[in-house]
Amino acid sequence: DGVEHTVTDRRQLAADVLQLAGLDPVDYDLLRVVGKGEEQRFGDQDEVQLVPGAQYLSLFTGPTPVV
């Protein structure tokens, strides 16, 4: 989401990548942008092969209170 992070192991669980970004994997999924208007979505326990220079985004999936 606009912040660059560096890791030594290119294979990470999606939940670990989200935690590295300071996000709770319970409330977020990880997305990798693969093309214009296209993305790949990872669940918490999915192994992600991190690609140098690739763009990753978080997607909020938690509850949204209605008032």
CHARMM-style PDB file with segment names, atoms N, HN, CA, C and O in Angstrom:
ATOM      1  N   ASP     1       0.828  -1.192   0.000  1.00  0.00      PROA
ATOM      2  CA  ASP     1       0.000   0.000   0.000  1.00  0.00      PROA
ATOM      3  C   ASP     1       0.873   1.256   0.000  1.00  0.00      PROA
ATOM      4  O   ASP     1       0.606   2.198   0.747  1.00  0.00      PROA
ATOM      5  N   GLY     2       1.896   1.271  -0.822  1.00  0.00      PROA
ATOM      6  HN  GLY     2       2.112   0.506  -1.429  1.00  0.00      PROA
ATOM      7  CA  GLY     2       2.734   2.455  -0.951  1.00  0.00      PROA
ATOM      8  C   GLY     2       3.966   2.466  -0.069  1.00  0.00      PROA
ATOM      9  O   GLY     2       4.743   3.418  -0.125  1.00  0.00      PROA
ATOM     10  N   VAL     3       4.173   1.432   0.750  1.00  0.00      PROA
ATOM     11  HN  VAL     3       3.541   0.658   0.795  1.00  0.00      PROA
ATOM     12  CA  VAL     3       5.338   1.361   1.624  1.00  0.00      PROA
ATOM     13  C   VAL     3       6.199   0.197   1.181  1.00  0.00      PROA
ATOM     14  O   VAL     3       5.703  -0.915   0.996  1.00  0.00      PROA
ATOM     15  N   GLU     4       7.495   0.450   1.009  1.00  0.00      PROA
ATOM     16  HN  GLU     4       7.898   1.353   1.159  1.00  0.00      PROA
ATOM     17  CA  GLU     4       8.407  -0.594   0.562  1.00  0.00      PROA
ATOM     18  C   GLU     4       8.959  -1.359   1.753  1.00  0.00      PROA
ATOM     19  O   GLU     4       9.349  -0.760   2.755  1.00  0.00      PROA
ATOM     20  N   HSD     5       8.991  -2.693   1.646  1.00  0.00      PROA
ATOM     21  HN  HSD     5       8.674  -3.180   0.833  1.00  0.00      PROA
ATOM     22  CA  HSD     5       9.555  -3.560   2.684  1.00  0.00      PROA
ATOM     23  C   HSD     5      10.576  -4.474   2.030  1.00  0.00      PROA
ATOM     24  O   HSD     5      10.468  -4.791   0.846  1.00  0.00      PROA
ATOM     25  N   THR     6      11.569  -4.896   2.806  1.00  0.00      PROA
ATOM     26  HN  THR     6      11.656  -4.639   3.769  1.00  0.00      PROA
ATOM     27  CA  THR     6      12.594  -5.806   2.316  1.00  0.00      PROA
ATOM     28  C   THR     6      12.568  -7.077   3.149  1.00  0.00      PROA
ATOM     29  O   THR     6      12.527  -7.016   4.378  1.00  0.00      PROA
ATOM     30  N   VAL     7      12.591  -8.236   2.481  1.00  0.00      PROA
ATOM     31  HN  VAL     7      12.625  -8.285   1.483  1.00  0.00      PROA
ATOM     32  CA  VAL     7      12.635  -9.524   3.163  1.00  0.00      PROA
ATOM     33  C   VAL     7      13.767 -10.350   2.572  1.00  0.00      PROA
ATOM     34  O   VAL     7      14.186 -10.130   1.436  1.00  0.00      PROA
ATOM     35  N   THR     8      14.257 -11.306   3.360  1.00  0.00      PROA
ATOM     36  HN  THR     8      13.917 -11.485   4.283  1.00  0.00      PROA
ATOM     37  CA  THR     8      15.335 -12.168   2.860  1.00  0.00      PROA
ATOM     38  C   THR     8      14.790 -13.461   2.270  1.00  0.00      PROA
ATOM     39  O   THR     8      15.420 -14.051   1.392  1.00  0.00      PROA
ATOM     40  N   ASP     9      13.627 -13.912   2.740  1.00  0.00      PROA
ATOM     41  HN  ASP     9      13.115 -13.432   3.453  1.00  0.00      PROA
ATOM     42  CA  ASP     9      13.015 -15.140   2.242  1.00  0.00      PROA
ATOM     43  C   ASP     9      11.883 -14.771   1.289  1.00  0.00      PROA
ATOM     44  O   ASP     9      10.898 -14.162   1.707  1.00  0.00      PROA
ATOM     45  N   ARG    10      12.010 -15.128   0.024  1.00  0.00      PROA
ATOM     46  HN  ARG    10      12.810 -15.622  -0.316  1.00  0.00      PROA
ATOM     47  CA  ARG    10      10.990 -14.767  -0.971  1.00  0.00      PROA
ATOM     48  C   ARG    10       9.703 -15.570  -0.837  1.00  0.00      PROA
ATOM     49  O   ARG    10       8.678 -15.184  -1.398  1.00  0.00      PROA
ATOM     50  N   ARG    11       9.736 -16.668  -0.111  1.00  0.00      PROA
ATOM     51  HN  ARG    11      10.569 -16.981   0.345  1.00  0.00      PROA
ATOM     52  CA  ARG    11       8.527 -17.460   0.122  1.00  0.00      PROA
ATOM     53  C   ARG    11       8.017 -17.139   1.524  1.00  0.00      PROA
ATOM     54  O   ARG    11       8.693 -17.392   2.520  1.00  0.00      PROA
ATOM     55  N   GLN    12       6.814 -16.577   1.580  1.00  0.00      PROA
ATOM     56  HN  GLN    12       6.265 -16.371   0.771  1.00  0.00      PROA
ATOM     57  CA  GLN    12       6.215 -16.172   2.848  1.00  0.00      PROA
ATOM     58  C   GLN    12       4.738 -16.544   2.826  1.00  0.00      PROA
ATOM     59  O   GLN    12       4.121 -16.602   1.762  1.00  0.00      PROA
ATOM     60  N   LEU    13       4.183 -16.791   3.987  1.00  0.00      PROA
ATOM     61  HN  LEU    13       4.684 -16.743   4.851  1.00  0.00      PROA
ATOM     62  CA  LEU    13       2.738 -16.930   4.079  1.00  0.00      PROA
ATOM     63  C   LEU    13       2.125 -15.538   3.936  1.00  0.00      PROA
ATOM     64  O   LEU    13       2.698 -14.551   4.397  1.00  0.00      PROA
ATOM     65  N   ALA    14       0.975 -15.468   3.304  1.00  0.00      PROA
ATOM     66  HN  ALA    14       0.510 -16.270   2.929  1.00  0.00      PROA
ATOM     67  CA  ALA    14       0.305 -14.178   3.126  1.00  0.00      PROA
ATOM     68  C   ALA    14       0.088 -13.484   4.465  1.00  0.00      PROA
ATOM     69  O   ALA    14       0.244 -12.267   4.563  1.00  0.00      PROA
ATOM     70  N   ALA    15      -0.271 -14.245   5.498  1.00  0.00      PROA
ATOM     71  HN  ALA    15      -0.398 -15.234   5.419  1.00  0.00      PROA
ATOM     72  CA  ALA    15      -0.484 -13.668   6.828  1.00  0.00      PROA
ATOM     73  C   ALA    15       0.790 -12.992   7.347  1.00  0.00      PROA
ATOM     74  O   ALA    15       0.718 -11.936   7.976  1.00  0.00      PROA
ATOM     75  N   ASP    16       1.951 -13.593   7.089  1.00  0.00      PROA
ATOM     76  HN  ASP    16       2.010 -14.451   6.578  1.00  0.00      PROA
ATOM     77  CA  ASP    16       3.223 -13.013   7.534  1.00  0.00      PROA
ATOM     78  C   ASP    16       3.530 -11.715   6.800  1.00  0.00      PROA
ATOM     79  O   ASP    16       4.053 -10.774   7.396  1.00  0.00      PROA
ATOM     80  N   VAL    17       3.212 -11.658   5.523  1.00  0.00      PROA
ATOM     81  HN  VAL    17       2.787 -12.422   5.038  1.00  0.00      PROA
ATOM     82  CA  VAL    17       3.433 -10.432   4.742  1.00  0.00      PROA
ATOM     83  C   VAL    17       2.548  -9.310   5.280  1.00  0.00      PROA
ATOM     84  O   VAL    17       2.999  -8.175   5.428  1.00  0.00      PROA
ATOM     85  N   LEU    18       1.297  -9.628   5.568  1.00  0.00      PROA
ATOM     86  HN  LEU    18       0.930 -10.550   5.447  1.00  0.00      PROA
ATOM     87  CA  LEU    18       0.385  -8.616   6.124  1.00  0.00      PROA
ATOM     88  C   LEU    18       0.867  -8.137   7.488  1.00  0.00      PROA
ATOM     89  O   LEU    18       0.807  -6.942   7.778  1.00  0.00      PROA
ATOM     90  N   GLN    19       1.345  -9.053   8.331  1.00  0.00      PROA
ATOM     91  HN  GLN    19       1.394 -10.024   8.095  1.00  0.00      PROA
ATOM     92  CA  GLN    19       1.856  -8.659   9.640  1.00  0.00      PROA
ATOM     93  C   GLN    19       3.092  -7.790   9.509  1.00  0.00      PROA
ATOM     94  O   GLN    19       3.279  -6.863  10.297  1.00  0.00      PROA
ATOM     95  N   LEU    20       3.939  -8.071   8.531  1.00  0.00      PROA
ATOM     96  HN  LEU    20       3.788  -8.825   7.891  1.00  0.00      PROA
ATOM     97  CA  LEU    20       5.116  -7.242   8.272  1.00  0.00      PROA
ATOM     98  C   LEU    20       4.695  -5.807   7.980  1.00  0.00      PROA
ATOM     99  O   LEU    20       5.393  -4.858   8.337  1.00  0.00      PROA
ATOM    100  N   ALA    21       3.550  -5.661   7.329  1.00  0.00      PROA
ATOM    101  HN  ALA    21       2.984  -6.432   7.038  1.00  0.00      PROA
ATOM    102  CA  ALA    21       3.026  -4.332   7.002  1.00  0.00      PROA
ATOM    103  C   ALA    21       2.230  -3.721   8.161  1.00  0.00      PROA
ATOM    104  O   ALA    21       1.690  -2.621   8.038  1.00  0.00      PROA
ATOM    105  N   GLY    22       2.161  -4.442   9.291  1.00  0.00      PROA
ATOM    106  HN  GLY    22       2.600  -5.335   9.391  1.00  0.00      PROA
ATOM    107  CA  GLY    22       1.456  -3.907  10.449  1.00  0.00      PROA
ATOM    108  C   GLY    22      -0.046  -4.123  10.398  1.00  0.00      PROA
ATOM    109  O   GLY    22      -0.794  -3.433  11.090  1.00  0.00      PROA
ATOM    110  N   LEU    23      -0.502  -5.079   9.580  1.00  0.00      PROA
ATOM    111  HN  LEU    23       0.105  -5.640   9.017  1.00  0.00      PROA
ATOM    112  CA  LEU    23      -1.930  -5.343   9.432  1.00  0.00      PROA
ATOM    113  C   LEU    23      -2.291  -6.688  10.056  1.00  0.00      PROA
ATOM    114  O   LEU    23      -1.482  -7.615  10.067  1.00  0.00      PROA
ATOM    115  N   ASP    24      -3.502  -6.784  10.570  1.00  0.00      PROA
ATOM    116  HN  ASP    24      -4.160  -6.030  10.561  1.00  0.00      PROA
ATOM    117  CA  ASP    24      -3.995  -8.021  11.165  1.00  0.00      PROA
ATOM    118  C   ASP    24      -4.581  -8.894  10.055  1.00  0.00      PROA
ATOM    119  O   ASP    24      -5.558  -8.501   9.417  1.00  0.00      PROA
ATOM    120  N   PRO    25      -3.996 -10.078   9.813  1.00  0.00      PROA
ATOM    121  CA  PRO    25      -4.483 -10.946   8.739  1.00  0.00      PROA
ATOM    122  C   PRO    25      -5.932 -11.401   8.929  1.00  0.00      PROA
ATOM    123  O   PRO    25      -6.563 -11.852   7.973  1.00  0.00      PROA
ATOM    124  N   VAL    26      -6.460 -11.292  10.133  1.00  0.00      PROA
ATOM    125  HN  VAL    26      -5.948 -10.926  10.909  1.00  0.00      PROA
ATOM    126  CA  VAL    26      -7.860 -11.638  10.366  1.00  0.00      PROA
ATOM    127  C   VAL    26      -8.767 -10.683   9.593  1.00  0.00      PROA
ATOM    128  O   VAL    26      -9.845 -11.073   9.145  1.00  0.00      PROA
ATOM    129  N   ASP    27      -8.332  -9.437   9.440  1.00  0.00      PROA
ATOM    130  HN  ASP    27      -7.456  -9.121   9.805  1.00  0.00      PROA
ATOM    131  CA  ASP    27      -9.149  -8.400   8.812  1.00  0.00      PROA
ATOM    132  C   ASP    27      -8.721  -8.027   7.392  1.00  0.00      PROA
ATOM    133  O   ASP    27      -9.357  -7.183   6.761  1.00  0.00      PROA
ATOM    134  N   TYR    28      -7.647  -8.646   6.878  1.00  0.00      PROA
ATOM    135  HN  TYR    28      -7.130  -9.332   7.390  1.00  0.00      PROA
ATOM    136  CA  TYR    28      -7.126  -8.261   5.564  1.00  0.00      PROA
ATOM    137  C   TYR    28      -6.734  -9.486   4.747  1.00  0.00      PROA
ATOM    138  O   TYR    28      -6.341 -10.510   5.306  1.00  0.00      PROA
ATOM    139  N   ASP    29      -6.840  -9.381   3.431  1.00  0.00      PROA
ATOM    140  HN  ASP    29      -7.159  -8.549   2.978  1.00  0.00      PROA
ATOM    141  CA  ASP    29      -6.260 -10.337   2.493  1.00  0.00      PROA
ATOM    142  C   ASP    29      -5.161  -9.618   1.722  1.00  0.00      PROA
ATOM    143  O   ASP    29      -5.152  -8.390   1.629  1.00  0.00      PROA
ATOM    144  N   LEU    30      -4.247 -10.389   1.179  1.00  0.00      PROA
ATOM    145  HN  LEU    30      -4.254 -11.387   1.255  1.00  0.00      PROA
ATOM    146  CA  LEU    30      -3.140  -9.843   0.401  1.00  0.00      PROA
ATOM    147  C   LEU    30      -3.447  -9.993  -1.083  1.00  0.00      PROA
ATOM    148  O   LEU    30      -3.904 -11.046  -1.528  1.00  0.00      PROA
ATOM    149  N   LEU    31      -3.196  -8.939  -1.841  1.00  0.00      PROA
ATOM    150  HN  LEU    31      -2.825  -8.083  -1.479  1.00  0.00      PROA
ATOM    151  CA  LEU    31      -3.376  -8.961  -3.293  1.00  0.00      PROA
ATOM    152  C   LEU    31      -2.052  -8.640  -3.965  1.00  0.00      PROA
ATOM    153  O   LEU    31      -1.286  -7.811  -3.472  1.00  0.00      PROA
ATOM    154  N   ARG    32      -1.780  -9.298  -5.096  1.00  0.00      PROA
ATOM    155  HN  ARG    32      -2.402  -9.971  -5.496  1.00  0.00      PROA
ATOM    156  CA  ARG    32      -0.634  -8.935  -5.938  1.00  0.00      PROA
ATOM    157  C   ARG    32      -1.205  -8.457  -7.263  1.00  0.00      PROA
ATOM    158  O   ARG    32      -2.008  -9.151  -7.887  1.00  0.00      PROA
ATOM    159  N   VAL    33      -0.793  -7.280  -7.688  1.00  0.00      PROA
ATOM    160  HN  VAL    33      -0.141  -6.716  -7.181  1.00  0.00      PROA
ATOM    161  CA  VAL    33      -1.223  -6.732  -8.969  1.00  0.00      PROA
ATOM    162  C   VAL    33      -0.451  -7.475 -10.056  1.00  0.00      PROA
ATOM    163  O   VAL    33       0.780  -7.483 -10.058  1.00  0.00      PROA
ATOM    164  N   VAL    34      -1.191  -8.106 -10.991  1.00  0.00      PROA
ATOM    165  HN  VAL    34      -2.191  -8.099 -10.989  1.00  0.00      PROA
ATOM    166  CA  VAL    34      -0.547  -8.902 -12.041  1.00  0.00      PROA
ATOM    167  C   VAL    34      -0.748  -8.311 -13.427  1.00  0.00      PROA
ATOM    168  O   VAL    34      -0.143  -8.780 -14.391  1.00  0.00      PROA
ATOM    169  N   GLY    35      -1.565  -7.318 -13.538  1.00  0.00      PROA
ATOM    170  HN  GLY    35      -2.056  -6.937 -12.755  1.00  0.00      PROA
ATOM    171  CA  GLY    35      -1.817  -6.671 -14.817  1.00  0.00      PROA
ATOM    172  C   GLY    35      -2.772  -5.516 -14.607  1.00  0.00      PROA
ATOM    173  O   GLY    35      -3.292  -5.315 -13.509  1.00  0.00      PROA
ATOM    174  N   LYS    36      -2.993  -4.774 -15.648  1.00  0.00      PROA
ATOM    175  HN  LYS    36      -2.571  -4.937 -16.539  1.00  0.00      PROA
ATOM    176  CA  LYS    36      -3.891  -3.630 -15.530  1.00  0.00      PROA
ATOM    177  C   LYS    36      -5.302  -4.123 -15.184  1.00  0.00      PROA
ATOM    178  O   LYS    36      -5.952  -4.801 -15.981  1.00  0.00      PROA
ATOM    179  N   GLY    37      -5.753  -3.771 -13.992  1.00  0.00      PROA
ATOM    180  HN  GLY    37      -5.226  -3.220 -13.345  1.00  0.00      PROA
ATOM    181  CA  GLY    37      -7.078  -4.179 -13.555  1.00  0.00      PROA
ATOM    182  C   GLY    37      -7.177  -5.632 -13.119  1.00  0.00      PROA
ATOM    183  O   GLY    37      -8.281  -6.128 -12.898  1.00  0.00      PROA
ATOM    184  N   GLU    38      -6.054  -6.326 -12.989  1.00  0.00      PROA
ATOM    185  HN  GLU    38      -5.157  -5.923 -13.168  1.00  0.00      PROA
ATOM    186  CA  GLU    38      -6.051  -7.732 -12.585  1.00  0.00      PROA
ATOM    187  C   GLU    38      -5.196  -7.911 -11.342  1.00  0.00      PROA
ATOM    188  O   GLU    38      -4.146  -7.286 -11.192  1.00  0.00      PROA
ATOM    189  N   GLU    39      -5.672  -8.787 -10.445  1.00  0.00      PROA
ATOM    190  HN  GLU    39      -6.525  -9.295 -10.566  1.00  0.00      PROA
ATOM    191  CA  GLU    39      -4.891  -9.080  -9.259  1.00  0.00      PROA
ATOM    192  C   GLU    39      -5.045 -10.542  -8.877  1.00  0.00      PROA
ATOM    193  O   GLU    39      -5.985 -11.223  -9.287  1.00  0.00      PROA
ATOM    194  N   GLN    40      -4.089 -11.004  -8.077  1.00  0.00      PROA
ATOM    195  HN  GLN    40      -3.325 -10.451  -7.744  1.00  0.00      PROA
ATOM    196  CA  GLN    40      -4.122 -12.355  -7.536  1.00  0.00      PROA
ATOM    197  C   GLN    40      -4.350 -12.202  -6.032  1.00  0.00      PROA
ATOM    198  O   GLN    40      -3.653 -11.433  -5.371  1.00  0.00      PROA
ATOM    199  N   ARG    41      -5.326 -12.935  -5.494  1.00  0.00      PROA
ATOM    200  HN  ARG    41      -5.892 -13.560  -6.031  1.00  0.00      PROA
ATOM    201  CA  ARG    41      -5.693 -12.815  -4.086  1.00  0.00      PROA
ATOM    202  C   ARG    41      -5.166 -14.012  -3.307  1.00  0.00      PROA
ATOM    203  O   ARG    41      -5.280 -15.153  -3.755  1.00  0.00      PROA
ATOM    204  N   PHE    42      -4.583 -13.745  -2.126  1.00  0.00      PROA
ATOM    205  HN  PHE    42      -4.491 -12.819  -1.762  1.00  0.00      PROA
ATOM    206  CA  PHE    42      -4.012 -14.793  -1.287  1.00  0.00      PROA
ATOM    207  C   PHE    42      -4.741 -14.853   0.047  1.00  0.00      PROA
ATOM    208  O   PHE    42      -4.974 -13.822   0.677  1.00  0.00      PROA
ATOM    209  N   GLY    43      -5.102 -16.060   0.478  1.00  0.00      PROA
ATOM    210  HN  GLY    43      -4.912 -16.897  -0.034  1.00  0.00      PROA
ATOM    211  CA  GLY    43      -5.637 -16.280   1.815  1.00  0.00      PROA
ATOM    212  C   GLY    43      -4.493 -16.314   2.819  1.00  0.00      PROA
ATOM    213  O   GLY    43      -3.327 -16.414   2.436  1.00  0.00      PROA
ATOM    214  N   ASP    44      -4.825 -16.231   4.094  1.00  0.00      PROA
ATOM    215  HN  ASP    44      -5.772 -16.149   4.405  1.00  0.00      PROA
ATOM    216  CA  ASP    44      -3.808 -16.149   5.146  1.00  0.00      PROA
ATOM    217  C   ASP    44      -2.763 -17.255   5.092  1.00  0.00      PROA
ATOM    218  O   ASP    44      -1.578 -16.999   5.308  1.00  0.00      PROA
ATOM    219  N   GLN    45      -3.187 -18.475   4.805  1.00  0.00      PROA
ATOM    220  HN  GLN    45      -4.149 -18.683   4.629  1.00  0.00      PROA
ATOM    221  CA  GLN    45      -2.261 -19.607   4.824  1.00  0.00      PROA
ATOM    222  C   GLN    45      -1.673 -19.934   3.452  1.00  0.00      PROA
ATOM    223  O   GLN    45      -0.966 -20.931   3.306  1.00  0.00      PROA
ATOM    224  N   ASP    46      -1.955 -19.111   2.456  1.00  0.00      PROA
ATOM    225  HN  ASP    46      -2.529 -18.301   2.576  1.00  0.00      PROA
ATOM    226  CA  ASP    46      -1.367 -19.310   1.124  1.00  0.00      PROA
ATOM    227  C   ASP    46       0.090 -18.885   1.136  1.00  0.00      PROA
ATOM    228  O   ASP    46       0.445 -17.853   1.706  1.00  0.00      PROA
ATOM    229  N   GLU    47       0.933 -19.696   0.498  1.00  0.00      PROA
ATOM    230  HN  GLU    47       0.645 -20.534   0.035  1.00  0.00      PROA
ATOM    231  CA  GLU    47       2.335 -19.319   0.357  1.00  0.00      PROA
ATOM    232  C   GLU    47       2.466 -18.380  -0.840  1.00  0.00      PROA
ATOM    233  O   GLU    47       1.958 -18.651  -1.928  1.00  0.00      PROA
ATOM    234  N   VAL    48       3.150 -17.288  -0.608  1.00  0.00      PROA
ATOM    235  HN  VAL    48       3.562 -17.068   0.276  1.00  0.00      PROA
ATOM    236  CA  VAL    48       3.329 -16.265  -1.634  1.00  0.00      PROA
ATOM    237  C   VAL    48       4.783 -16.283  -2.081  1.00  0.00      PROA
ATOM    238  O   VAL    48       5.688 -16.205  -1.250  1.00  0.00      PROA
ATOM    239  N   GLN    49       5.014 -16.384  -3.381  1.00  0.00      PROA
ATOM    240  HN  GLN    49       4.278 -16.448  -4.056  1.00  0.00      PROA
ATOM    241  CA  GLN    49       6.356 -16.240  -3.947  1.00  0.00      PROA
ATOM    242  C   GLN    49       6.521 -14.751  -4.240  1.00  0.00      PROA
ATOM    243  O   GLN    49       6.012 -14.250  -5.243  1.00  0.00      PROA
ATOM    244  N   LEU    50       7.235 -14.045  -3.360  1.00  0.00      PROA
ATOM    245  HN  LEU    50       7.648 -14.451  -2.545  1.00  0.00      PROA
ATOM    246  CA  LEU    50       7.395 -12.601  -3.517  1.00  0.00      PROA
ATOM    247  C   LEU    50       8.265 -12.294  -4.727  1.00  0.00      PROA
ATOM    248  O   LEU    50       9.335 -12.877  -4.902  1.00  0.00      PROA
ATOM    249  N   VAL    51       7.802 -11.390  -5.546  1.00  0.00      PROA
ATOM    250  HN  VAL    51       6.933 -10.917  -5.404  1.00  0.00      PROA
ATOM    251  CA  VAL    51       8.482 -11.012  -6.782  1.00  0.00      PROA
ATOM    252  C   VAL    51       9.081  -9.620  -6.587  1.00  0.00      PROA
ATOM    253  O   VAL    51       8.347  -8.673  -6.306  1.00  0.00      PROA
ATOM    254  N   PRO    52      10.405  -9.477  -6.731  1.00  0.00      PROA
ATOM    255  CA  PRO    52      11.010  -8.152  -6.569  1.00  0.00      PROA
ATOM    256  C   PRO    52      10.370  -7.134  -7.509  1.00  0.00      PROA
ATOM    257  O   PRO    52      10.199  -7.392  -8.701  1.00  0.00      PROA
ATOM    258  N   GLY    53      10.022  -5.982  -6.957  1.00  0.00      PROA
ATOM    259  HN  GLY    53      10.161  -5.773  -5.989  1.00  0.00      PROA
ATOM    260  CA  GLY    53       9.445  -4.905  -7.750  1.00  0.00      PROA
ATOM    261  C   GLY    53       7.955  -5.033  -7.991  1.00  0.00      PROA
ATOM    262  O   GLY    53       7.342  -4.126  -8.553  1.00  0.00      PROA
ATOM    263  N   ALA    54       7.351  -6.159  -7.570  1.00  0.00      PROA
ATOM    264  HN  ALA    54       7.849  -6.896  -7.113  1.00  0.00      PROA
ATOM    265  CA  ALA    54       5.912  -6.347  -7.768  1.00  0.00      PROA
ATOM    266  C   ALA    54       5.139  -5.455  -6.799  1.00  0.00      PROA
ATOM    267  O   ALA    54       5.662  -5.030  -5.769  1.00  0.00      PROA
ATOM    268  N   GLN    55       3.899  -5.183  -7.146  1.00  0.00      PROA
ATOM    269  HN  GLN    55       3.474  -5.528  -7.983  1.00  0.00      PROA
ATOM    270  CA  GLN    55       3.044  -4.356  -6.303  1.00  0.00      PROA
ATOM    271  C   GLN    55       2.065  -5.250  -5.553  1.00  0.00      PROA
ATOM    272  O   GLN    55       1.330  -6.036  -6.151  1.00  0.00      PROA
ATOM    273  N   TYR    56       2.071  -5.111  -4.223  1.00  0.00      PROA
ATOM    274  HN  TYR    56       2.667  -4.472  -3.737  1.00  0.00      PROA
ATOM    275  CA  TYR    56       1.167  -5.862  -3.350  1.00  0.00      PROA
ATOM    276  C   TYR    56       0.268  -4.873  -2.624  1.00  0.00      PROA
ATOM    277  O   TYR    56       0.700  -3.790  -2.230  1.00  0.00      PROA
ATOM    278  N   LEU    57      -0.990  -5.264  -2.455  1.00  0.00      PROA
ATOM    279  HN  LEU    57      -1.341  -6.144  -2.775  1.00  0.00      PROA
ATOM    280  CA  LEU    57      -1.964  -4.410  -1.784  1.00  0.00      PROA
ATOM    281  C   LEU    57      -2.695  -5.208  -0.718  1.00  0.00      PROA
ATOM    282  O   LEU    57      -2.766  -6.435  -0.782  1.00  0.00      PROA
ATOM    283  N   SER    58      -3.238  -4.495   0.265  1.00  0.00      PROA
ATOM    284  HN  SER    58      -3.180  -3.498   0.318  1.00  0.00      PROA
ATOM    285  CA  SER    58      -4.088  -5.139   1.267  1.00  0.00      PROA
ATOM    286  C   SER    58      -5.544  -4.850   0.928  1.00  0.00      PROA
ATOM    287  O   SER    58      -5.883  -3.787   0.409  1.00  0.00      PROA
ATOM    288  N   LEU    59      -6.389  -5.820   1.235  1.00  0.00      PROA
ATOM    289  HN  LEU    59      -6.114  -6.684   1.657  1.00  0.00      PROA
ATOM    290  CA  LEU    59      -7.826  -5.675   1.019  1.00  0.00      PROA
ATOM    291  C   LEU    59      -8.517  -5.917   2.351  1.00  0.00      PROA
ATOM    292  O   LEU    59      -8.430  -7.006   2.917  1.00  0.00      PROA
ATOM    293  N   PHE    60      -9.212  -4.881   2.853  1.00  0.00      PROA
ATOM    294  HN  PHE    60      -9.283  -3.996   2.393  1.00  0.00      PROA
ATOM    295  CA  PHE    60      -9.918  -5.009   4.122  1.00  0.00      PROA
ATOM    296  C   PHE    60     -11.104  -5.949   3.942  1.00  0.00      PROA
ATOM    297  O   PHE    60     -11.938  -5.749   3.059  1.00  0.00      PROA
ATOM    298  N   THR    61     -11.170  -6.978   4.788  1.00  0.00      PROA
ATOM    299  HN  THR    61     -10.493  -7.140   5.505  1.00  0.00      PROA
ATOM    300  CA  THR    61     -12.246  -7.955   4.729  1.00  0.00      PROA
ATOM    301  C   THR    61     -12.989  -8.058   6.051  1.00  0.00      PROA
ATOM    302  O   THR    61     -13.896  -8.877   6.204  1.00  0.00      PROA
ATOM    303  N   GLY    62     -12.597  -7.217   7.009  1.00  0.00      PROA
ATOM    304  HN  GLY    62     -11.861  -6.552   6.885  1.00  0.00      PROA
ATOM    305  CA  GLY    62     -13.204  -7.281   8.341  1.00  0.00      PROA
ATOM    306  C   GLY    62     -14.602  -6.692   8.367  1.00  0.00      PROA
ATOM    307  O   GLY    62     -15.105  -6.196   7.359  1.00  0.00      PROA
ATOM    308  N   PRO    63     -15.214  -6.755   9.529  1.00  0.00      PROA
ATOM    309  CA  PRO    63     -16.577  -6.245   9.666  1.00  0.00      PROA
ATOM    310  C   PRO    63     -16.626  -4.724   9.518  1.00  0.00      PROA
ATOM    311  O   PRO    63     -15.727  -4.013   9.966  1.00  0.00      PROA
ATOM    312  N   THR    64     -17.666  -4.255   8.900  1.00  0.00      PROA
ATOM    313  HN  THR    64     -18.396  -4.832   8.536  1.00  0.00      PROA
ATOM    314  CA  THR    64     -17.892  -2.820   8.757  1.00  0.00      PROA
ATOM    315  C   THR    64     -19.155  -2.478   9.532  1.00  0.00      PROA
ATOM    316  O   THR    64     -20.254  -2.887   9.155  1.00  0.00      PROA
ATOM    317  N   PRO    65     -18.994  -1.719  10.629  1.00  0.00      PROA
ATOM    318  CA  PRO    65     -20.173  -1.385  11.430  1.00  0.00      PROA
ATOM    319  C   PRO    65     -21.147  -0.501  10.668  1.00  0.00      PROA
ATOM    320  O   PRO    65     -20.748   0.407   9.939  1.00  0.00      PROA
ATOM    321  N   VAL    66     -22.425  -0.782  10.849  1.00  0.00      PROA
ATOM    322  HN  VAL    66     -22.749  -1.520  11.441  1.00  0.00      PROA
ATOM    323  CA  VAL    66     -23.471   0.021  10.238  1.00  0.00      PROA
ATOM    324  C   VAL    66     -24.160   0.766  11.359  1.00  0.00      PROA
ATOM    325  O   VAL    66     -24.594   0.170  12.345  1.00  0.00      PROA
ATOM    326  N   VAL    67     -24.256   2.074  11.200  1.00  0.00      PROA
ATOM    327  HN  VAL    67     -23.903   2.558  10.400  1.00  0.00      PROA
ATOM    328  CA  VAL    67     -24.893   2.884  12.248  1.00  0.00      PROA
ATOM    329  C   VAL    67     -26.245   3.366  11.824  1.00  0.00      PROA
ATOM    330  OT1 VAL    67     -26.919   4.060  12.585  1.00  0.00      PROA
TER     331      VAL     67
END
